[in-house]
Amino acid sequence: MEFHTVSSLVRVFPDTKPIPTAPKGIAMENEAFSFQVAYRSDQGGVMRVECRGDMADWAVVAQVGLVPSQLPAYPEPDDHYERTQPGLFPDPLMPIPSWRLGLSASAGWRSIWVTMDGRDRPMPAGDHEVTLHFTHTWTGQELGSCTFCMTVLPAQLPDQTLHYTCWTYLDCIAQAHHIRLWSKRFW
């Protein structure tokens, strides 16, 4: 098995080994800070994930699921696409039941999303190590571990006052309900 700490800004595709990033980060006491652990298995079975250390109570772990994309780009795309060929794309964050994940030697690279969440209960200021241990549940074999060093600053973010907009595509709503856009029935 291989394990690598990866930034939350990196998308881990099954067919490409991700470039490991520095296993460290900085957050404020009441912030949600995320990173990933990319892994590739050479065996099948079930893997148990365990978070250890003084920050374990703040860790929320999810598996990054894969979704099929048949048309990631139209013909003649510009150079700003991450990928233009159909395939499996990492996207949904899915809960890990009982902190256990299925393993498959043919699954390629996958990732676990780790959020250190201080929003409801502030994290303690200082330098901390967050260590994830991986164990094969059938054999009890230790598969590996990853340590992420985190500095929590002795400060808190102010309450958010940012207003955001969720775009609604009215033409799609009208088309889905078979009504004329801007008609009395539409409103």
PDB file of C-alpha atoms in Angstrom:
ATOM      1  CA  MET A   1       0.000   0.000   0.000  1.00  0.00           C
ATOM      2  CA  GLU A   2       1.027   3.567  -0.577  1.00  0.00           C
ATOM      3  CA  PHE A   3      -0.170   6.575   1.432  1.00  0.00           C
ATOM      4  CA  HIS A   4       0.540  10.256   0.717  1.00  0.00           C
ATOM      5  CA  THR A   5      -0.627  13.464   2.358  1.00  0.00           C
ATOM      6  CA  VAL A   6      -2.182  15.728  -0.264  1.00  0.00           C
ATOM      7  CA  SER A   7      -3.613  19.248  -0.192  1.00  0.00           C
ATOM      8  CA  SER A   8      -7.389  19.662  -0.176  1.00  0.00           C
ATOM      9  CA  LEU A   9      -6.947  21.630  -3.422  1.00  0.00           C
ATOM     10  CA  VAL A  10      -5.708  18.541  -5.314  1.00  0.00           C
ATOM     11  CA  ARG A  11      -8.108  16.176  -7.060  1.00  0.00           C
ATOM     12  CA  VAL A  12      -6.984  12.554  -6.755  1.00  0.00           C
ATOM     13  CA  PHE A  13      -7.834  10.681  -9.966  1.00  0.00           C
ATOM     14  CA  PRO A  14      -7.714   6.859  -9.936  1.00  0.00           C
ATOM     15  CA  ASP A  15      -5.259   6.649 -12.848  1.00  0.00           C
ATOM     16  CA  THR A  16      -2.685   9.236 -11.718  1.00  0.00           C
ATOM     17  CA  LYS A  17      -0.342   9.188  -8.745  1.00  0.00           C
ATOM     18  CA  PRO A  18      -0.884  12.476  -6.879  1.00  0.00           C
ATOM     19  CA  ILE A  19       2.061  14.695  -6.041  1.00  0.00           C
ATOM     20  CA  PRO A  20       2.484  14.600  -2.252  1.00  0.00           C
ATOM     21  CA  THR A  21       2.363  17.969  -0.515  1.00  0.00           C
ATOM     22  CA  ALA A  22       3.966  19.138   2.703  1.00  0.00           C
ATOM     23  CA  PRO A  23       2.127  17.432   5.565  1.00  0.00           C
ATOM     24  CA  LYS A  24       1.506  20.625   7.499  1.00  0.00           C
ATOM     25  CA  GLY A  25      -1.007  23.415   7.756  1.00  0.00           C
ATOM     26  CA  ILE A  26      -2.138  26.422   9.775  1.00  0.00           C
ATOM     27  CA  ALA A  27      -5.653  27.114  11.049  1.00  0.00           C
ATOM     28  CA  MET A  28      -7.438  29.288  13.566  1.00  0.00           C
ATOM     29  CA  GLU A  29      -9.178  27.843  16.615  1.00  0.00           C
ATOM     30  CA  ASN A  30     -12.707  27.993  15.167  1.00  0.00           C
ATOM     31  CA  GLU A  31     -11.877  27.157  11.572  1.00  0.00           C
ATOM     32  CA  ALA A  32     -12.548  24.040   9.502  1.00  0.00           C
ATOM     33  CA  PHE A  33      -9.264  22.965   7.922  1.00  0.00           C
ATOM     34  CA  SER A  34      -9.057  20.091   5.423  1.00  0.00           C
ATOM     35  CA  PHE A  35      -6.404  17.877   3.884  1.00  0.00           C
ATOM     36  CA  GLN A  36      -6.411  14.525   2.088  1.00  0.00           C
ATOM     37  CA  VAL A  37      -4.652  11.201   2.376  1.00  0.00           C
ATOM     38  CA  ALA A  38      -4.273   9.577  -1.033  1.00  0.00           C
ATOM     39  CA  TYR A  39      -3.842   5.824  -1.072  1.00  0.00           C
ATOM     40  CA  ARG A  40      -3.441   2.937  -3.480  1.00  0.00           C
ATOM     41  CA  SER A  41      -4.004  -0.669  -2.463  1.00  0.00           C
ATOM     42  CA  ASP A  42      -2.304  -3.770  -3.795  1.00  0.00           C
ATOM     43  CA  GLN A  43      -4.789  -6.081  -2.063  1.00  0.00           C
ATOM     44  CA  GLY A  44      -8.483  -6.523  -1.434  1.00  0.00           C
ATOM     45  CA  GLY A  45     -10.388  -6.530   1.808  1.00  0.00           C
ATOM     46  CA  VAL A  46     -11.455  -3.906   4.291  1.00  0.00           C
ATOM     47  CA  MET A  47      -9.273  -1.201   5.815  1.00  0.00           C
ATOM     48  CA  ARG A  48      -9.916   0.409   9.198  1.00  0.00           C
ATOM     49  CA  VAL A  49      -9.036   4.089   9.530  1.00  0.00           C
ATOM     50  CA  GLU A  50      -8.141   5.388  12.979  1.00  0.00           C
ATOM     51  CA  CYS A  51      -7.221   8.943  13.942  1.00  0.00           C
ATOM     52  CA  ARG A  52      -4.844   9.249  16.883  1.00  0.00           C
ATOM     53  CA  GLY A  53      -3.368  12.129  18.796  1.00  0.00           C
ATOM     54  CA  ASP A  54      -4.626  15.034  20.853  1.00  0.00           C
ATOM     55  CA  MET A  55      -6.657  16.354  17.887  1.00  0.00           C
ATOM     56  CA  ALA A  56      -8.531  13.104  17.163  1.00  0.00           C
ATOM     57  CA  ASP A  57     -11.787  14.489  18.607  1.00  0.00           C
ATOM     58  CA  TRP A  58     -11.825  17.261  15.986  1.00  0.00           C
ATOM     59  CA  ALA A  59     -11.242  14.953  13.002  1.00  0.00           C
ATOM     60  CA  VAL A  60     -14.102  14.257  10.599  1.00  0.00           C
ATOM     61  CA  VAL A  61     -13.167  11.716   7.928  1.00  0.00           C
ATOM     62  CA  ALA A  62     -14.902  10.999   4.613  1.00  0.00           C
ATOM     63  CA  GLN A  63     -14.079   9.046   1.489  1.00  0.00           C
ATOM     64  CA  VAL A  64     -13.825  10.995  -1.752  1.00  0.00           C
ATOM     65  CA  GLY A  65     -16.201   9.242  -4.133  1.00  0.00           C
ATOM     66  CA  LEU A  66     -15.844   8.985  -7.895  1.00  0.00           C
ATOM     67  CA  VAL A  67     -18.439  10.052 -10.449  1.00  0.00           C
ATOM     68  CA  PRO A  68     -18.444   9.241 -14.166  1.00  0.00           C
ATOM     69  CA  SER A  69     -18.012  12.102 -16.588  1.00  0.00           C
ATOM     70  CA  GLN A  70     -18.796  11.259 -20.198  1.00  0.00           C
ATOM     71  CA  LEU A  71     -18.219  14.760 -21.576  1.00  0.00           C
ATOM     72  CA  PRO A  72     -15.783  16.768 -19.444  1.00  0.00           C
ATOM     73  CA  ALA A  73     -15.061  19.134 -22.372  1.00  0.00           C
ATOM     74  CA  TYR A  74     -16.457  19.963 -25.786  1.00  0.00           C
ATOM     75  CA  PRO A  75     -14.245  19.435 -28.858  1.00  0.00           C
ATOM     76  CA  GLU A  76     -11.327  21.864 -29.194  1.00  0.00           C
ATOM     77  CA  PRO A  77     -11.129  22.870 -25.511  1.00  0.00           C
ATOM     78  CA  ASP A  78      -8.748  25.550 -24.292  1.00  0.00           C
ATOM     79  CA  ASP A  79      -5.718  24.793 -22.113  1.00  0.00           C
ATOM     80  CA  HIS A  80      -7.498  25.497 -18.819  1.00  0.00           C
ATOM     81  CA  TYR A  81      -9.151  22.085 -18.413  1.00  0.00           C
ATOM     82  CA  GLU A  82      -7.741  19.698 -15.856  1.00  0.00           C
ATOM     83  CA  ARG A  83      -8.910  16.770 -17.994  1.00  0.00           C
ATOM     84  CA  THR A  84     -10.713  16.552 -21.315  1.00  0.00           C
ATOM     85  CA  GLN A  85     -11.164  12.776 -21.669  1.00  0.00           C
ATOM     86  CA  PRO A  86     -14.128  10.861 -20.196  1.00  0.00           C
ATOM     87  CA  GLY A  87     -13.446   9.016 -16.967  1.00  0.00           C
ATOM     88  CA  LEU A  88     -14.030   8.869 -13.243  1.00  0.00           C
ATOM     89  CA  PHE A  89     -13.738  12.195 -11.445  1.00  0.00           C
ATOM     90  CA  PRO A  90     -13.347  12.672  -7.669  1.00  0.00           C
ATOM     91  CA  ASP A  91     -16.196  14.698  -6.237  1.00  0.00           C
ATOM     92  CA  PRO A  92     -18.673  13.635  -3.511  1.00  0.00           C
ATOM     93  CA  LEU A  93     -17.556  13.303   0.088  1.00  0.00           C
ATOM     94  CA  MET A  94     -19.103  10.133   1.460  1.00  0.00           C
ATOM     95  CA  PRO A  95     -19.240   9.122   5.127  1.00  0.00           C
ATOM     96  CA  ILE A  96     -17.088   6.171   6.130  1.00  0.00           C
ATOM     97  CA  PRO A  97     -19.284   3.723   8.065  1.00  0.00           C
ATOM     98  CA  SER A  98     -17.563   2.603  11.278  1.00  0.00           C
ATOM     99  CA  TRP A  99     -14.307   4.122   9.941  1.00  0.00           C
ATOM    100  CA  ARG A 100     -13.945   1.186   7.515  1.00  0.00           C
ATOM    101  CA  LEU A 101     -13.205   1.313   3.775  1.00  0.00           C
ATOM    102  CA  GLY A 102     -13.309  -1.385   1.131  1.00  0.00           C
ATOM    103  CA  LEU A 103     -10.007  -2.087  -0.617  1.00  0.00           C
ATOM    104  CA  SER A 104      -9.448  -3.226  -4.177  1.00  0.00           C
ATOM    105  CA  ALA A 105      -6.161  -3.792  -5.991  1.00  0.00           C
ATOM    106  CA  SER A 106      -7.795  -2.600  -9.231  1.00  0.00           C
ATOM    107  CA  ALA A 107      -9.340   0.633  -7.868  1.00  0.00           C
ATOM    108  CA  GLY A 108      -6.253   2.780  -8.502  1.00  0.00           C
ATOM    109  CA  TRP A 109      -5.655   5.895  -6.436  1.00  0.00           C
ATOM    110  CA  ARG A 110      -8.360   6.965  -3.983  1.00  0.00           C
ATOM    111  CA  SER A 111      -8.411   9.514  -1.199  1.00  0.00           C
ATOM    112  CA  ILE A 112      -9.718  10.177   2.267  1.00  0.00           C
ATOM    113  CA  TRP A 113     -10.805  13.724   3.120  1.00  0.00           C
ATOM    114  CA  VAL A 114      -9.921  14.803   6.653  1.00  0.00           C
ATOM    115  CA  THR A 115     -11.505  17.919   8.141  1.00  0.00           C
ATOM    116  CA  MET A 116     -10.219  19.281  11.415  1.00  0.00           C
ATOM    117  CA  ASP A 117     -13.415  21.018  12.480  1.00  0.00           C
ATOM    118  CA  GLY A 118     -13.252  23.726  15.137  1.00  0.00           C
ATOM    119  CA  ARG A 119     -16.476  25.494  14.153  1.00  0.00           C
ATOM    120  CA  ASP A 120     -18.672  24.117  16.953  1.00  0.00           C
ATOM    121  CA  ARG A 121     -15.920  23.609  19.505  1.00  0.00           C
ATOM    122  CA  PRO A 122     -12.680  25.605  19.094  1.00  0.00           C
ATOM    123  CA  MET A 123      -9.475  23.612  18.666  1.00  0.00           C
ATOM    124  CA  PRO A 124      -6.680  24.142  21.204  1.00  0.00           C
ATOM    125  CA  ALA A 125      -3.970  26.579  20.088  1.00  0.00           C
ATOM    126  CA  GLY A 126      -0.479  25.215  19.507  1.00  0.00           C
ATOM    127  CA  ASP A 127       1.388  22.692  17.391  1.00  0.00           C
ATOM    128  CA  HIS A 128      -0.329  19.325  16.959  1.00  0.00           C
ATOM    129  CA  GLU A 129       0.150  16.082  15.069  1.00  0.00           C
ATOM    130  CA  VAL A 130      -2.824  14.350  13.483  1.00  0.00           C
ATOM    131  CA  THR A 131      -1.932  10.737  12.709  1.00  0.00           C
ATOM    132  CA  LEU A 132      -4.111   8.423  10.664  1.00  0.00           C
ATOM    133  CA  HIS A 133      -3.423   4.699  11.063  1.00  0.00           C
ATOM    134  CA  PHE A 134      -4.614   2.141   8.534  1.00  0.00           C
ATOM    135  CA  THR A 135      -5.161  -1.508   9.460  1.00  0.00           C
ATOM    136  CA  HIS A 136      -6.415  -4.448   7.392  1.00  0.00           C
ATOM    137  CA  THR A 137      -9.492  -5.571   9.347  1.00  0.00           C
ATOM    138  CA  TRP A 138      -9.389  -9.185   8.175  1.00  0.00           C
ATOM    139  CA  THR A 139      -5.715  -9.883   8.943  1.00  0.00           C
ATOM    140  CA  GLY A 140      -4.992  -7.204  11.567  1.00  0.00           C
ATOM    141  CA  GLN A 141      -1.951  -6.197   9.510  1.00  0.00           C
ATOM    142  CA  GLU A 142      -0.853  -2.557   9.889  1.00  0.00           C
ATOM    143  CA  LEU A 143      -0.995  -1.138   6.368  1.00  0.00           C
ATOM    144  CA  GLY A 144       0.595   2.220   7.097  1.00  0.00           C
ATOM    145  CA  SER A 145       0.082   5.633   8.623  1.00  0.00           C
ATOM    146  CA  CYS A 146       0.253   9.318   7.719  1.00  0.00           C
ATOM    147  CA  THR A 147       1.003  12.209  10.046  1.00  0.00           C
ATOM    148  CA  PHE A 148      -0.160  15.751   9.414  1.00  0.00           C
ATOM    149  CA  CYS A 149       1.404  18.571  11.467  1.00  0.00           C
ATOM    150  CA  MET A 150      -1.013  21.347  12.272  1.00  0.00           C
ATOM    151  CA  THR A 151      -0.471  24.694  13.894  1.00  0.00           C
ATOM    152  CA  VAL A 152      -3.577  26.186  15.468  1.00  0.00           C
ATOM    153  CA  LEU A 153      -3.195  29.927  15.977  1.00  0.00           C
ATOM    154  CA  PRO A 154      -4.452  31.470  19.247  1.00  0.00           C
ATOM    155  CA  ALA A 155      -7.101  33.494  17.417  1.00  0.00           C
ATOM    156  CA  GLN A 156     -10.636  33.030  16.165  1.00  0.00           C
ATOM    157  CA  LEU A 157     -12.346  34.035  12.965  1.00  0.00           C
ATOM    158  CA  PRO A 158     -15.130  36.601  13.411  1.00  0.00           C
ATOM    159  CA  ASP A 159     -18.724  35.576  12.715  1.00  0.00           C
ATOM    160  CA  GLN A 160     -19.357  35.514   8.981  1.00  0.00           C
ATOM    161  CA  THR A 161     -21.445  38.314   7.501  1.00  0.00           C
ATOM    162  CA  LEU A 162     -20.845  37.315   3.886  1.00  0.00           C
ATOM    163  CA  HIS A 163     -23.984  36.943   1.800  1.00  0.00           C
ATOM    164  CA  TYR A 164     -23.854  34.424  -0.996  1.00  0.00           C
ATOM    165  CA  THR A 165     -26.052  33.633  -3.942  1.00  0.00           C
ATOM    166  CA  CYS A 166     -26.982  30.229  -5.251  1.00  0.00           C
ATOM    167  CA  TRP A 167     -27.586  30.601  -8.954  1.00  0.00           C
ATOM    168  CA  THR A 168     -30.864  29.257 -10.280  1.00  0.00           C
ATOM    169  CA  TYR A 169     -31.171  28.426 -13.948  1.00  0.00           C
ATOM    170  CA  LEU A 170     -34.732  29.501 -14.628  1.00  0.00           C
ATOM    171  CA  ASP A 171     -34.690  28.302 -18.219  1.00  0.00           C
ATOM    172  CA  CYS A 172     -33.950  24.773 -17.014  1.00  0.00           C
ATOM    173  CA  ILE A 173     -36.794  24.902 -14.498  1.00  0.00           C
ATOM    174  CA  ALA A 174     -39.190  26.079 -17.206  1.00  0.00           C
ATOM    175  CA  GLN A 175     -38.039  23.362 -19.585  1.00  0.00           C
ATOM    176  CA  ALA A 176     -38.308  20.626 -16.957  1.00  0.00           C
ATOM    177  CA  HIS A 177     -41.921  21.624 -16.185  1.00  0.00           C
ATOM    178  CA  HIS A 178     -42.837  22.187 -19.855  1.00  0.00           C
ATOM    179  CA  ILE A 179     -43.910  25.800 -19.348  1.00  0.00           C
ATOM    180  CA  ARG A 180     -43.056  29.009 -21.146  1.00  0.00           C
ATOM    181  CA  LEU A 181     -40.347  31.101 -19.514  1.00  0.00           C
ATOM    182  CA  TRP A 182     -41.694  34.269 -17.808  1.00  0.00           C
ATOM    183  CA  SER A 183     -45.321  33.196 -18.300  1.00  0.00           C
ATOM    184  CA  LYS A 184     -47.935  33.627 -15.573  1.00  0.00           C
ATOM    185  CA  ARG A 185     -47.783  29.865 -14.867  1.00  0.00           C
ATOM    186  CA  PHE A 186     -43.975  30.105 -14.598  1.00  0.00           C
ATOM    187  CA  TRP A 187     -44.247  32.679 -11.776  1.00  0.00           C
TER     188      TRP A 187
END
